[in-house]
Coordinates of N, CA and C in Angstrom, one line a residue:
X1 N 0.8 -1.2 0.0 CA 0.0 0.0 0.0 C 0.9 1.2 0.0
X2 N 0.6 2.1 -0.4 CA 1.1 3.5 -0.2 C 0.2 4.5 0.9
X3 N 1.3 4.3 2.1 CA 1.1 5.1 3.1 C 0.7 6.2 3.0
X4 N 1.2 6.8 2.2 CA 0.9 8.5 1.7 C -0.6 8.6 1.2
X5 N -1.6 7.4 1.3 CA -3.0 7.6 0.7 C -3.2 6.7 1.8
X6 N -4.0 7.9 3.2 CA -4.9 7.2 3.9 C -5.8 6.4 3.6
X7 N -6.7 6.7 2.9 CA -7.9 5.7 2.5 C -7.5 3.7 2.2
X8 N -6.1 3.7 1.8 CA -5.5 2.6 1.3 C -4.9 2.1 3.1
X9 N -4.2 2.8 3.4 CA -3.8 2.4 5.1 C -5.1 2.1 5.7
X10 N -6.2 2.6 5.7 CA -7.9 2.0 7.0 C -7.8 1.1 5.8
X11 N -8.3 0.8 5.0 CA -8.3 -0.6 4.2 C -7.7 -1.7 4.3
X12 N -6.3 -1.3 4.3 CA -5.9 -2.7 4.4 C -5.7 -3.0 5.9
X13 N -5.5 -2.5 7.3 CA -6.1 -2.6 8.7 C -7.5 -3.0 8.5
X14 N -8.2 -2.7 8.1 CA -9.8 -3.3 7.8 C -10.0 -4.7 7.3
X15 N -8.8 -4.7 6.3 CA -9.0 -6.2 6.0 C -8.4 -7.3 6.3
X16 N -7.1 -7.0 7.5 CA -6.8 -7.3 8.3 C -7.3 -8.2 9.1
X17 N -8.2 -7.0 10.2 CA -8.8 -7.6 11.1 C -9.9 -8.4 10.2
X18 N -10.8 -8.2 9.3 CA -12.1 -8.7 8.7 C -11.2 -10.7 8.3
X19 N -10.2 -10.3 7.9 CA -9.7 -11.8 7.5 C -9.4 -12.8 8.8
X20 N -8.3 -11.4 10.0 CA -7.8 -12.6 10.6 C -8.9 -12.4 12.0
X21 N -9.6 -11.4 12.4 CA -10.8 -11.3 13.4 C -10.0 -10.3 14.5
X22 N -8.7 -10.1 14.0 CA -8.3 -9.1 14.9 C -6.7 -8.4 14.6
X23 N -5.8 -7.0 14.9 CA -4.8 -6.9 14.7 C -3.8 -6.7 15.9
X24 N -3.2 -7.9 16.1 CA -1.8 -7.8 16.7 C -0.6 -7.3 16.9
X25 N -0.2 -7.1 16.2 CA 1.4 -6.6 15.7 C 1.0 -5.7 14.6
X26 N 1.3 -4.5 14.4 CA 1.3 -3.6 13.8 C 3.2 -3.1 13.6
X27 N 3.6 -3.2 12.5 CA 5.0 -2.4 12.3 C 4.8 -1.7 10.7
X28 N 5.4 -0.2 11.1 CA 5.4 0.7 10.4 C 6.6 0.7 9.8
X29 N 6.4 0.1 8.5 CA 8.2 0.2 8.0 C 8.1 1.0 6.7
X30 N 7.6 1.8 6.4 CA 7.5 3.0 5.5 C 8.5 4.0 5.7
X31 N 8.9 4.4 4.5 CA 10.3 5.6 4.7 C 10.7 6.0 3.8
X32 N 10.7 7.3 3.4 CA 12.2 7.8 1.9 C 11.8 9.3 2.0
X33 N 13.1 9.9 1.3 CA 12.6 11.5 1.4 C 13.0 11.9 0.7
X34 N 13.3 13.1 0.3 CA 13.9 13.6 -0.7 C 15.1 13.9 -1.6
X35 N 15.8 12.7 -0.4 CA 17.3 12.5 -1.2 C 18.0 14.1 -0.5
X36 N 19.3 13.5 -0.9 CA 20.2 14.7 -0.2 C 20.3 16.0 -1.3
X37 N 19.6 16.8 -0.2 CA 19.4 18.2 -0.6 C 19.5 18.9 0.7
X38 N 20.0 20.0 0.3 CA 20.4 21.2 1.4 C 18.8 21.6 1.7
X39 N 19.1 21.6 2.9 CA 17.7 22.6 4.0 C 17.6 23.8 2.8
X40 N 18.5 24.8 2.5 CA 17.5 25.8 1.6 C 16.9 25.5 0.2
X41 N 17.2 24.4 0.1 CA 17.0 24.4 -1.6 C 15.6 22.6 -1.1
X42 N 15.0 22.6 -0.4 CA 14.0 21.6 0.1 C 12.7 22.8 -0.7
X43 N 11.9 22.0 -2.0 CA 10.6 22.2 -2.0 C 9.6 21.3 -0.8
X44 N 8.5 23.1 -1.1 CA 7.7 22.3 -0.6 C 6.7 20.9 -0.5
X45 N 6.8 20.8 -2.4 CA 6.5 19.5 -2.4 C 7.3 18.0 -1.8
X46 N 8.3 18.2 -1.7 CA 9.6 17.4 -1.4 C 9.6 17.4 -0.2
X47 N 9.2 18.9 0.6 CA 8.9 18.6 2.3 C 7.6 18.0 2.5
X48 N 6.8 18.2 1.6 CA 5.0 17.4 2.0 C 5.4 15.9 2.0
X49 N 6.2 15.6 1.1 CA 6.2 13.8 0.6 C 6.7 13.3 1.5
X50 N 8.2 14.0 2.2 CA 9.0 13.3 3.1 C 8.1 13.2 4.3
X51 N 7.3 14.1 5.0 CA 6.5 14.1 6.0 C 5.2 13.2 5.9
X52 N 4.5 13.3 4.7 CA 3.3 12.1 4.4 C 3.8 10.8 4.7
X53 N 5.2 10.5 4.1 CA 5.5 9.4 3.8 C 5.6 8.7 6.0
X54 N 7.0 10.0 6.2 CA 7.3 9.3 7.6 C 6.7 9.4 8.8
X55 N 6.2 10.8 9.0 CA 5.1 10.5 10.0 C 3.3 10.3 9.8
X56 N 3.1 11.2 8.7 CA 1.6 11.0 9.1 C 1.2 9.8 8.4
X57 N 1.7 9.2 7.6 CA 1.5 7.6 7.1 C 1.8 6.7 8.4
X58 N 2.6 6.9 8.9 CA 2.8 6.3 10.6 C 1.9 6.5 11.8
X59 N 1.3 7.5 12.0 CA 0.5 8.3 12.8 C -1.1 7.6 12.9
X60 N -1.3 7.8 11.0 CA -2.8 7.0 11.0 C -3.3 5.3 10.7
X61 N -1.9 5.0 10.3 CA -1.7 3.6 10.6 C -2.0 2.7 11.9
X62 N -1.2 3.9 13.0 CA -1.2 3.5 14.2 C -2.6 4.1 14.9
X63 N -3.3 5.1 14.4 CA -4.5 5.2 14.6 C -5.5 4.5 14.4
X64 N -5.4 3.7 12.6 CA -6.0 2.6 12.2 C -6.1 1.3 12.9
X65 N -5.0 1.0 13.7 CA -5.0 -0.5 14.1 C -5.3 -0.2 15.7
X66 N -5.5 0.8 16.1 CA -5.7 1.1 17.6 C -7.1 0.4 18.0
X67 N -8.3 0.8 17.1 CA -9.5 0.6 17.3 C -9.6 -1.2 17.8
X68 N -9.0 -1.8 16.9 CA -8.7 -3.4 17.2 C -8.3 -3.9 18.5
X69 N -7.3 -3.4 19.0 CA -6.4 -3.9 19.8 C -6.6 -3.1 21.1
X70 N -7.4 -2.2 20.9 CA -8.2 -1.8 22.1 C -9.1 -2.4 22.7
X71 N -10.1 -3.5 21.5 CA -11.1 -3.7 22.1 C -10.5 -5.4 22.5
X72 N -9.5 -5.8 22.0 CA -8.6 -7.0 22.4 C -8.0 -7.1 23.8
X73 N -7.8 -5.6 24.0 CA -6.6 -5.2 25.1 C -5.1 -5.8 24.8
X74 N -5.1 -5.4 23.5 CA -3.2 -6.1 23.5 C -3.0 -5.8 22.0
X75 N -1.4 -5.7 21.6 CA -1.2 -4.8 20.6 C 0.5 -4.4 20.8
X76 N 0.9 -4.8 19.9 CA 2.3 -4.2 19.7 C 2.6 -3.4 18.5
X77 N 3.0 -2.6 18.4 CA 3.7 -1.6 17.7 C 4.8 -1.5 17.8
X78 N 5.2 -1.3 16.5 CA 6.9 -1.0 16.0 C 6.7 -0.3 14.8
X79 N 7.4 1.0 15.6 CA 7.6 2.4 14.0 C 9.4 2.1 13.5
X80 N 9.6 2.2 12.3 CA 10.5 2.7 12.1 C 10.8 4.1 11.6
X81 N 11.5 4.3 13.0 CA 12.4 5.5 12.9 C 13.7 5.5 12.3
X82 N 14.6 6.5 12.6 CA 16.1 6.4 12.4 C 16.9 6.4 13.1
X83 N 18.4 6.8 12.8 CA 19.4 7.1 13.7 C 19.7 8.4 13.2
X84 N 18.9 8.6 11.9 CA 19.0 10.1 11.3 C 18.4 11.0 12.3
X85 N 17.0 10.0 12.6 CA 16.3 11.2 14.2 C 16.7 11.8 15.2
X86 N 18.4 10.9 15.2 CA 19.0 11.5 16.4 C 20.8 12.4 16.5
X87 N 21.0 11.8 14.9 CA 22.2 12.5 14.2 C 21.6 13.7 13.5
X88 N 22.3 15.0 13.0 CA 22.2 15.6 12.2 C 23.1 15.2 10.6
X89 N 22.3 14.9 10.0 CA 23.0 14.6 8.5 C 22.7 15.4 7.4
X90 N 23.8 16.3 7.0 CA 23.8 17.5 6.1 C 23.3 16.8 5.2
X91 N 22.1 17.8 4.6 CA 21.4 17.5 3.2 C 20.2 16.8 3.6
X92 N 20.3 16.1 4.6 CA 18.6 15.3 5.0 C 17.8 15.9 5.8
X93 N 17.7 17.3 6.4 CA 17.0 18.1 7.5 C 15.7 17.5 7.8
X94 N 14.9 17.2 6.5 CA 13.4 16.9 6.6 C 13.2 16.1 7.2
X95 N 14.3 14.6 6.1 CA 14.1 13.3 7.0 C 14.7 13.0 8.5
X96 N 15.2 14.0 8.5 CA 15.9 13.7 10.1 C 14.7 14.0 11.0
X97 N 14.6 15.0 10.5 CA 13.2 15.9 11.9 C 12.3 14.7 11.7
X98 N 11.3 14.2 10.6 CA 10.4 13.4 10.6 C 10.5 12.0 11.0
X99 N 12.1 11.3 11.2 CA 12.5 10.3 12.1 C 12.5 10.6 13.7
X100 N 13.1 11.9 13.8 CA 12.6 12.0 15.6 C 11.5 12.2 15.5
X101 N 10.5 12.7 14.9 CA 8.8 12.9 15.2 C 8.3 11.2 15.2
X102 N 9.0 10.2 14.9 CA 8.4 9.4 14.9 C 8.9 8.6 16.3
X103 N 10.0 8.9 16.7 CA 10.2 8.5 17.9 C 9.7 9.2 18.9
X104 N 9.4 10.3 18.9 CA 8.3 11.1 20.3 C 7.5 10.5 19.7
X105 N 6.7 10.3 18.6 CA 5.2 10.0 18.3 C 5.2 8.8 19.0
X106 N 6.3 7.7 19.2 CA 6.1 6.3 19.7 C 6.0 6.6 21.1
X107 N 7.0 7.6 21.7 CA 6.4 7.6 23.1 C 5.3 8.4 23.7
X108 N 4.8 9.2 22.7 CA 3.0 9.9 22.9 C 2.5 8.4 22.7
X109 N 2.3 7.2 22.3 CA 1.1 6.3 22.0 C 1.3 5.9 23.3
X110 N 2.9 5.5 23.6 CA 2.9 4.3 24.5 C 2.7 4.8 25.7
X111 N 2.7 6.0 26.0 CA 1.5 7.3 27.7 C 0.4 6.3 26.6
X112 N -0.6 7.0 25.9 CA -2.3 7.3 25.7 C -2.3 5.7 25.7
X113 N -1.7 4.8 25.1 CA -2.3 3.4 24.9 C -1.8 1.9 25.6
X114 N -1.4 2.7 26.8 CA -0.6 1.2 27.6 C -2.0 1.2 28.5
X115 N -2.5 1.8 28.6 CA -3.9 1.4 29.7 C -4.6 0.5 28.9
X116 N -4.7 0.2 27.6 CA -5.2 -1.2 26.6 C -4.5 -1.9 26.2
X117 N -3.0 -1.9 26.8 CA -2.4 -3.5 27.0 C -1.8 -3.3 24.9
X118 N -1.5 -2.1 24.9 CA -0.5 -1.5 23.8 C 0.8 -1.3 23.9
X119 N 1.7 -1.7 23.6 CA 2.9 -1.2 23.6 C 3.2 -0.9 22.5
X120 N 4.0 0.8 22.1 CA 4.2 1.3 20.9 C 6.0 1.3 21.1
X121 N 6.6 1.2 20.6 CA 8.1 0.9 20.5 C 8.7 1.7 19.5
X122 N 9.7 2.0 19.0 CA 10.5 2.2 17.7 C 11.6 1.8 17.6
X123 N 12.4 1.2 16.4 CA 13.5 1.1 15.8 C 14.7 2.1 15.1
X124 N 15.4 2.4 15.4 CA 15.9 3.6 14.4 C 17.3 2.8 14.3
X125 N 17.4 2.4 13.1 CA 18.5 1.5 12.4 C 19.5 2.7 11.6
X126 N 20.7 2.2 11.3 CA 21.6 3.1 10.8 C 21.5 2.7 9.6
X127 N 22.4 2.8 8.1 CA 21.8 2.5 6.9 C 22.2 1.0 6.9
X128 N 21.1 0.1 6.0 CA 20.7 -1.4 6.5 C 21.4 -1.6 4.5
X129 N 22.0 -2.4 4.7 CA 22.0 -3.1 2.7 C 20.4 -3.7 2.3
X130 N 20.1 -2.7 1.7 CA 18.4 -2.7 0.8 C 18.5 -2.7 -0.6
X131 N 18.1 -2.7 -1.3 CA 17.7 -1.9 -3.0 C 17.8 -0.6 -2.9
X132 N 17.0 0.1 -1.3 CA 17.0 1.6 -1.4 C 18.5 2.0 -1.4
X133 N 18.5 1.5 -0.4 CA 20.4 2.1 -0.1 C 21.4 1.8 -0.9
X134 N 20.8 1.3 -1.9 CA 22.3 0.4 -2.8 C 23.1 1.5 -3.8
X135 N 22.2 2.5 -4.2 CA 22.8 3.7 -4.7 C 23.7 4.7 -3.8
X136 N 23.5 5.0 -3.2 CA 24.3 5.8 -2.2 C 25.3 4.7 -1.8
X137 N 25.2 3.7 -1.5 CA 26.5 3.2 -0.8 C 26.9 2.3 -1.6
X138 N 26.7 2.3 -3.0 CA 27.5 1.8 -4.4 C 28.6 3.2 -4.5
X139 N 28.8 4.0 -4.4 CA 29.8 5.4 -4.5 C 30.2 5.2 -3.3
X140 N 32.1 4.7 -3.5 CA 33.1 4.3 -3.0 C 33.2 5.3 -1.3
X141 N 33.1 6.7 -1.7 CA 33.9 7.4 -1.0 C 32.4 7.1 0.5
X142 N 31.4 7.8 -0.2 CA 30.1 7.8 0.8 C 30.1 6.6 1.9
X143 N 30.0 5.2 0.8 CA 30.2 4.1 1.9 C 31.5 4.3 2.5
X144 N 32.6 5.0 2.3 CA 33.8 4.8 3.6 C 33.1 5.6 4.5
X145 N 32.6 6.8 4.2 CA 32.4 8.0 5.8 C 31.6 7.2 6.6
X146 N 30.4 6.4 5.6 CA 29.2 5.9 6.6 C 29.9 4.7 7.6
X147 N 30.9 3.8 7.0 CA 31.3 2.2 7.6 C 32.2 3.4 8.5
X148 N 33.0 4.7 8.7 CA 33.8 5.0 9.3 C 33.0 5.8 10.3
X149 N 31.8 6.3 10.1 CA 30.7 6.7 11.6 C 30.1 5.9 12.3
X150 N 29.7 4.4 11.4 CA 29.7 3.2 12.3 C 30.9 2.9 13.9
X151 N 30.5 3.7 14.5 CA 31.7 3.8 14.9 C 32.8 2.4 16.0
X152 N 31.4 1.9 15.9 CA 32.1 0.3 16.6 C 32.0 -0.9 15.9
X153 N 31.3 -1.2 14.7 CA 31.6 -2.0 14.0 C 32.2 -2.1 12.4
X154 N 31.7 -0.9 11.8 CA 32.5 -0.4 11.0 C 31.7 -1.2 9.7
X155 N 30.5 -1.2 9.8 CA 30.3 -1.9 8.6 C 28.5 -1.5 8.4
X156 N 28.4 -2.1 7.3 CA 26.9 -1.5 7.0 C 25.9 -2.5 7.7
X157 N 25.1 -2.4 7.9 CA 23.9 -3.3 8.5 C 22.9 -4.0 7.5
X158 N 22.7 -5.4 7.6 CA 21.7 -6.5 7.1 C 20.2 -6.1 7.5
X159 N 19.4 -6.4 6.9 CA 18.1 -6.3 7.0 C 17.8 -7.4 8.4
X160 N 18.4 -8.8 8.4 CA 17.9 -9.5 9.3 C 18.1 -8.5 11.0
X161 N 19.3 -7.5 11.0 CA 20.0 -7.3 11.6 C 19.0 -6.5 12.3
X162 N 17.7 -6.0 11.9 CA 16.5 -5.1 12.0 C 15.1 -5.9 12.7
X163 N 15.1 -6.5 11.6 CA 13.9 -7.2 11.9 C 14.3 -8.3 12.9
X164 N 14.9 -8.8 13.8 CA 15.5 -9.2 14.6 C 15.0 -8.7 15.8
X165 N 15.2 -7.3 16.1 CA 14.7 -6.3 16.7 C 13.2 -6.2 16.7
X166 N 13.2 -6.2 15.5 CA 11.8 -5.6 15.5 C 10.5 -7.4 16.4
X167 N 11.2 -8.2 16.0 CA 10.6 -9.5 16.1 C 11.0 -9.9 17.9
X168 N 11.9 -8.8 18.4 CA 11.8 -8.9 19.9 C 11.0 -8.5 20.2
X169 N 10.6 -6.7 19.7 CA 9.9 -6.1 20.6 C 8.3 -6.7 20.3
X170 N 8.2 -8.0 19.9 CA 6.7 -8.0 19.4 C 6.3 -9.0 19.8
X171 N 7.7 -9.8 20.8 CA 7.3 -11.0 21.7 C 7.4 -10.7 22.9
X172 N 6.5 -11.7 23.4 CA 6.4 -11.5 25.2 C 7.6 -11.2 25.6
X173 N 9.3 -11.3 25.2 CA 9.9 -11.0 25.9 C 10.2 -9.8 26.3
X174 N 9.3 -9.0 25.5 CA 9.7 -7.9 25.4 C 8.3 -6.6 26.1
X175 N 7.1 -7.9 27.0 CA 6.3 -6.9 27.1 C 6.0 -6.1 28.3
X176 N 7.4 -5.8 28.7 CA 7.4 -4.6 29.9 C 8.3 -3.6 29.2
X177 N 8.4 -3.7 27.9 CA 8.9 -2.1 27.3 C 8.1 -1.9 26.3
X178 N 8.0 -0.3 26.5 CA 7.2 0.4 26.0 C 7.8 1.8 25.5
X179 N 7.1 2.7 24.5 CA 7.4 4.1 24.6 C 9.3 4.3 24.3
X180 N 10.3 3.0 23.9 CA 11.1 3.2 23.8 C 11.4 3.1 22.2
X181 N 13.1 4.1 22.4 CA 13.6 3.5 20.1 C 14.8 3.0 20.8
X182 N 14.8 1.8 20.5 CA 15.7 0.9 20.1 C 17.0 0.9 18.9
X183 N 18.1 1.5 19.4 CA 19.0 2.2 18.4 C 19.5 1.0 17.6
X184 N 19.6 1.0 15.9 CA 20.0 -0.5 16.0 C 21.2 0.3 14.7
X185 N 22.7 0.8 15.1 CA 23.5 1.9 14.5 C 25.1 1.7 14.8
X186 N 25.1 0.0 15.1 CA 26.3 0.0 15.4 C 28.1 0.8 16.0
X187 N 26.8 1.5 16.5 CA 28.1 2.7 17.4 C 28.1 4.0 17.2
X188 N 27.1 4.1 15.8 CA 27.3 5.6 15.3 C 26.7 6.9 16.0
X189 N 25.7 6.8 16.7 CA 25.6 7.6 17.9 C 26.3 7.8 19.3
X190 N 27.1 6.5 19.9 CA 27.5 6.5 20.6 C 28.9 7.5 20.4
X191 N 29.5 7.5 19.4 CA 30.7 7.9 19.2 C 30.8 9.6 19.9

């Protein structure tokens, strides 16, 4: 579905629950933005998409599946955020701000919705080897600065390397945390 068209996000949550009689696990893994571009030269259409895309496609998603898992009393949520949300990275201003909006928006659900046996969580991964990423970190010099801010393992991150994460916070082992992002950035914030 394309997050960016509400109507398509209550639908397929609709048909969700209508198939399986209820929704459990909800994870928001929606994301892209306008590519690296300087904060002054960001249209506005380029700031609308990056924000459709990361939070408010995330927001009513999580609004969509609430109704369910309210009346269940149980429900996990996983947004992906970034490590962009918490670094500043020249040329991404939009996407950066719209990955920390999505890590406060995780810990606004997980206050409003732990009284229904909700836990809302986030992920904020460093750059993962995708199709998306494969352009930027096909050009030699980029992938050295990124494997060189990695700053404790020095290397790019696997997709299993995420969903791993994400597949904790959505088992019982995981259901006395709530409202947290889960850094998954191999050192690059800590540095």
């Amino acid at each position: 579905m394309d997050v960016g068209q509400l109507d398509q996000v209550e639908a397929a949550v609709a048909a969700t629950v209508e198939e399986f009689g209820a929704l459990d696990l909800l994870v928001n893994n929606a994301g892209g933005g306008a590519g690296h571009v300087p904060a002054e030269e960001v249209s506005r259409d380029s700031f609308q998409l990056t924000l459709d895309i990361n939070l408010r496609g995330t927001f009513f998603a999580c609004q969509a599946a609430f109704t369910s898992m309210r009346e269940q009393r149980f429900g996990r949520i996983v947004n992906l955020s970034s490590q962009a949300g918490l670094v500043a990275l020249p040329g991404e201003a939009v996407y950066c701000a719209t990955k920390a909006a999505v890590s406060h928006l995780t810990r606004c659900l997980a206050v409003e919705w732990g009284q229904y046996g909700i836990n809302a969580n986030a992920v904020a991964p460093t750059f993962i080897r995708t199709p998306g990423t494969e352009p930027a970190l096909s050009d030699p010099i980029f992938r050295a600065d990124v494997e060189e801010r990695i700053a404790a393992l020095h290397r790019i991150g696997e997709p299993d390397e995420v969903a791993g994460a994400v597949v904790f916070l959505c088992s019982p082992a995981a259901s006395l945390i709530t409202g947290e992002t889960l850094v998954i950035d191999g050192g690059w914030t800590v540095r």
